[in-house]
Amino acid sequence: MENSKCFKTTGEFTLTDNCRMAIDVNSSYFVSFDARSIGKEQSAGYFFIDCFDKGLNSIRCVDVNRKLQFPAVKIVGISDDRKILSIEEETTEWDSYEYNRLALYLDGDLEKLPLREGLQDQKIVKKSSTEIILLNPLASWINIRLNETKARVHAFSASYVYPALCGQCIPFEWTHYEATVQGEIFSISHTKFRPGTQTIRFGFLANYGQSGKEVEMVVKNFKFWESKYSF
């Protein structure tokens, strides 16, 4: 079909050809497209924006989705096997199910992004009033500054910003989707970039969670304002 893209499988389809686009978070970015389902069942889809900091690290939900009612704690000691962190503050238990990822602020500044590397698999097994127990040891290169470094519990959830289309079932007739993204925020939002965003990539998560089903989605008239990427 002319001026359109058809997604017949479940997967992530990046429209930026694996290149990152430089953006200014103070400018407005407008995404617009038309989509419809053409399979036997309605497709479910997302339009995603993946945000990257100046170090080319993807800024994940785990970095920004802070469970604020569970206060940050100061680290005062670490075990020889680097799996137990002793803490100063006496606080309530942290939720060990949905919110079970450790975030570290090495210099104690909670208004910055936490340590960006080495924590992907740092699950919290248990937190008491005096210590945090990890499933795996901290990497040896992570320099915990005793009485300065702070820890916070974070959520582990979806990775991207989802403006315009966020998991909806797409009708069989052509449907228009659009959204504006501007600014940055230190929380989960689908209309703002992640804090510290310098570059982005974007595309579609097509037929999401529908592997093995007879689903197919078509997108046409795609535009991303201030971008050369269109079809």
CSV table of C-alpha atoms in Angstrom, one decimal, residues 4-212:
chain,number,residue,atom,x,y,z
A,4,SER,CA,2.4,3.1,4.4
A,5,LYS,CA,4.2,0.5,6.4
A,6,CYS,CA,2.7,-2.9,7.3
A,7,PHE,CA,3.7,-4.8,10.4
A,8,LYS,CA,2.9,-8.5,10.1
A,9,THR,CA,4.8,-9.8,13.1
A,10,THR,CA,5.2,-9.0,16.7
A,11,GLY,CA,8.2,-6.9,17.4
A,12,GLU,CA,10.0,-3.6,17.8
A,13,PHE,CA,10.3,-1.6,14.5
A,14,THR,CA,12.6,1.4,14.8
A,15,LEU,CA,12.0,4.2,12.2
A,16,THR,CA,15.3,5.9,12.8
A,17,ASP,CA,17.4,3.2,11.2
A,18,ASN,CA,19.2,2.6,14.5
A,19,CYS,CA,20.4,6.2,14.5
A,20,ARG,CA,19.7,8.6,17.4
A,21,MET,CA,18.1,12.0,16.7
A,22,ALA,CA,19.4,15.0,18.7
A,23,ILE,CA,16.6,16.9,20.4
A,24,ASP,CA,16.1,20.0,22.5
A,25,VAL,CA,13.8,19.2,25.4
A,26,ASN,CA,12.6,22.8,25.5
A,27,SER,CA,11.1,22.4,21.9
A,28,SER,CA,7.8,20.8,21.0
A,29,TYR,CA,7.9,17.5,19.0
A,30,PHE,CA,4.7,16.4,17.3
A,31,VAL,CA,4.0,12.9,16.2
A,32,SER,CA,1.1,12.1,13.9
A,33,PHE,CA,0.0,9.0,12.0
A,34,ASP,CA,-3.0,6.9,10.8
A,35,ALA,CA,-3.3,3.2,11.7
A,36,ARG,CA,-5.6,0.3,11.3
A,37,SER,CA,-5.8,-3.4,11.8
A,38,ILE,CA,-6.1,-5.7,8.7
A,39,GLY,CA,-5.7,-9.1,10.3
A,40,LYS,CA,-8.4,-11.4,11.6
A,41,GLU,CA,-8.1,-9.8,15.0
A,42,GLN,CA,-7.4,-6.3,16.1
A,43,SER,CA,-3.7,-5.5,16.6
A,44,ALA,CA,-2.4,-3.9,19.8
A,45,GLY,CA,0.3,-1.4,19.4
A,46,TYR,CA,2.6,1.3,20.8
A,47,PHE,CA,4.5,4.2,19.4
A,48,PHE,CA,7.6,4.5,21.4
A,49,ILE,CA,10.4,7.0,22.1
A,50,ASP,CA,13.6,5.8,23.6
A,51,CYS,CA,15.5,8.5,25.4
A,52,PHE,CA,19.3,8.6,25.8
A,53,ASP,CA,21.6,10.8,28.0
A,54,LYS,CA,24.8,12.4,26.9
A,55,GLY,CA,26.7,9.2,27.6
A,56,LEU,CA,24.4,7.4,25.1
A,57,ASN,CA,22.7,5.4,27.9
A,58,SER,CA,19.0,4.6,27.5
A,59,ILE,CA,17.1,6.4,30.3
A,60,ARG,CA,14.9,3.6,31.7
A,61,CYS,CA,11.7,3.7,33.8
A,62,VAL,CA,13.8,2.2,36.6
A,63,ASP,CA,15.8,5.4,36.6
A,64,VAL,CA,12.9,7.7,37.0
A,65,ASN,CA,10.0,5.8,38.6
A,66,ARG,CA,10.9,6.5,42.3
A,67,LYS,CA,8.6,5.1,44.9
A,68,LEU,CA,8.6,8.4,46.9
A,69,GLN,CA,6.8,7.1,50.0
A,70,PHE,CA,9.7,4.8,50.6
A,71,PRO,CA,12.5,7.3,51.6
A,72,ALA,CA,16.0,7.2,50.5
A,73,VAL,CA,18.5,5.8,53.0
A,74,LYS,CA,22.2,6.5,53.6
A,75,ILE,CA,24.7,3.6,53.3
A,76,VAL,CA,27.0,3.3,56.3
A,77,GLY,CA,28.6,-0.1,55.5
A,78,ILE,CA,28.9,-2.9,53.0
A,79,SER,CA,29.6,-6.6,53.5
A,80,ASP,CA,32.7,-8.4,52.2
A,81,ASP,CA,30.6,-10.2,49.6
A,82,ARG,CA,29.0,-6.9,48.6
A,83,LYS,CA,25.5,-8.3,48.9
A,84,ILE,CA,24.5,-6.6,52.2
A,85,LEU,CA,24.4,-2.8,52.6
A,86,SER,CA,24.2,-1.4,56.1
A,87,ILE,CA,22.0,1.7,56.4
A,88,GLU,CA,21.7,4.5,58.9
A,89,GLU,CA,18.1,5.4,58.9
A,90,GLU,CA,15.4,3.4,60.5
A,91,THR,CA,12.7,3.1,58.0
A,92,THR,CA,9.7,0.9,57.1
A,93,GLU,CA,10.1,-2.1,54.9
A,94,TRP,CA,10.4,-1.6,51.2
A,95,ASP,CA,7.9,-3.4,48.9
A,96,SER,CA,9.9,-6.4,47.6
A,97,TYR,CA,7.6,-7.3,44.7
A,98,GLU,CA,6.7,-4.6,42.2
A,99,TYR,CA,9.3,-2.1,43.6
A,100,ASN,CA,12.4,-4.2,44.1
A,101,ARG,CA,15.2,-2.6,42.1
A,102,LEU,CA,18.1,-0.8,43.9
A,103,ALA,CA,19.1,2.7,42.8
A,104,LEU,CA,22.3,4.3,44.0
A,105,TYR,CA,23.1,8.0,44.3
A,106,LEU,CA,26.9,7.9,44.9
A,107,ASP,CA,27.2,11.5,45.9
A,108,GLY,CA,23.9,11.6,47.8
A,109,ASP,CA,22.1,14.0,45.3
A,110,LEU,CA,18.6,12.6,44.8
A,111,GLU,CA,17.7,15.2,42.1
A,112,LYS,CA,20.2,13.6,39.7
A,113,LEU,CA,19.7,10.3,37.8
A,114,PRO,CA,21.0,7.3,39.8
A,115,LEU,CA,24.1,5.3,38.9
A,116,ARG,CA,23.5,4.3,35.3
A,117,GLU,CA,25.6,1.1,34.9
A,118,GLY,CA,25.8,-2.2,36.7
A,119,LEU,CA,22.4,-2.2,38.4
A,120,GLN,CA,20.1,-3.8,35.8
A,121,ASP,CA,20.0,-7.1,37.8
A,122,GLN,CA,20.3,-5.7,41.3
A,123,LYS,CA,17.1,-7.0,42.9
A,124,ILE,CA,16.4,-6.3,46.5
A,125,VAL,CA,15.7,-9.6,48.4
A,126,LYS,CA,14.9,-7.9,51.7
A,127,LYS,CA,15.2,-4.6,53.5
A,128,SER,CA,15.1,-4.3,57.3
A,129,SER,CA,15.5,-1.2,59.4
A,130,THR,CA,19.3,-1.6,59.4
A,131,GLU,CA,20.3,-3.3,56.1
A,132,ILE,CA,19.5,-4.0,52.5
A,133,ILE,CA,20.1,-7.5,51.2
A,134,LEU,CA,20.7,-8.0,47.4
A,135,LEU,CA,20.2,-11.0,45.3
A,136,ASN,CA,23.5,-10.5,43.5
A,137,PRO,CA,26.6,-8.7,44.8
A,138,LEU,CA,27.4,-5.1,43.6
A,139,ALA,CA,30.0,-4.9,40.9
A,140,SER,CA,33.5,-4.3,42.4
A,141,TRP,CA,33.9,-1.1,40.4
A,142,ILE,CA,30.9,0.6,42.1
A,143,ASN,CA,32.5,2.9,44.7
A,144,ILE,CA,30.1,3.2,47.6
A,145,ARG,CA,30.9,6.3,49.6
A,146,LEU,CA,30.1,5.4,53.2
A,147,ASN,CA,27.9,8.0,55.0
A,148,GLU,CA,27.4,9.8,51.7
A,149,THR,CA,26.0,7.4,49.1
A,150,LYS,CA,22.2,7.0,49.3
A,151,ALA,CA,20.0,4.2,48.1
A,152,ARG,CA,16.3,4.2,47.0
A,153,VAL,CA,13.9,1.6,45.8
A,154,HIS,CA,12.7,1.9,42.2
A,155,ALA,CA,10.1,0.2,40.1
A,156,PHE,CA,11.0,-2.0,37.2
A,157,SER,CA,8.6,-1.3,34.4
A,158,ALA,CA,8.3,-0.5,30.7
A,159,SER,CA,11.4,1.2,29.1
A,160,TYR,CA,10.0,3.8,26.8
A,161,VAL,CA,7.9,6.9,26.5
A,162,TYR,CA,4.6,6.1,24.7
A,163,PRO,CA,2.9,9.2,23.2
A,164,ALA,CA,-0.1,8.9,20.8
A,165,LEU,CA,-0.5,5.1,20.9
A,166,CYS,CA,0.0,3.2,24.2
A,167,GLY,CA,-1.2,-0.4,24.0
A,168,GLN,CA,-4.6,0.3,22.5
A,169,CYS,CA,-6.4,-2.1,20.2
A,170,ILE,CA,-6.3,-0.6,16.8
A,171,PRO,CA,-9.7,-0.5,14.9
A,172,PHE,CA,-10.2,-2.0,11.5
A,173,GLU,CA,-11.0,1.4,10.0
A,174,TRP,CA,-8.3,4.1,9.6
A,175,THR,CA,-7.8,5.9,12.9
A,176,HIS,CA,-5.8,9.0,13.5
A,177,TYR,CA,-3.3,9.3,16.4
A,178,GLU,CA,-1.3,12.3,17.4
A,179,ALA,CA,0.6,13.7,20.4
A,180,THR,CA,3.0,16.5,21.4
A,181,VAL,CA,6.1,15.8,23.6
A,182,GLN,CA,7.9,18.7,25.3
A,183,GLY,CA,10.0,19.3,28.3
A,184,GLU,CA,11.5,16.7,30.7
A,185,ILE,CA,10.3,15.2,34.0
A,186,PHE,CA,11.7,13.0,36.7
A,187,SER,CA,8.7,10.6,36.7
A,188,ILE,CA,6.8,8.4,34.3
A,189,SER,CA,5.1,10.5,31.6
A,190,HIS,CA,4.2,10.0,28.0
A,191,THR,CA,4.1,13.7,27.0
A,192,LYS,CA,7.6,14.6,28.3
A,193,PHE,CA,11.1,13.3,27.8
A,194,ARG,CA,13.1,11.7,30.5
A,195,PRO,CA,15.5,13.9,32.5
A,196,GLY,CA,18.8,14.5,30.8
A,197,THR,CA,17.6,13.4,27.4
A,198,GLN,CA,20.0,14.4,24.6
A,199,THR,CA,19.0,12.1,21.8
A,200,ILE,CA,16.1,9.8,20.9
A,201,ARG,CA,15.1,6.9,18.7
A,202,PHE,CA,11.5,6.1,17.9
A,203,GLY,CA,9.3,3.5,16.2
A,204,PHE,CA,6.5,1.1,16.9
A,205,LEU,CA,6.0,-2.0,19.1
A,206,ALA,CA,3.6,-3.8,16.7
A,207,ASN,CA,1.1,-6.5,17.5
A,208,TYR,CA,2.3,-6.3,21.1
A,209,GLY,CA,1.8,-9.6,23.1
A,210,GLN,CA,0.1,-11.2,20.1
A,211,SER,CA,2.7,-13.6,18.9
A,212,GLY,CA,1.0,-16.6,17.1
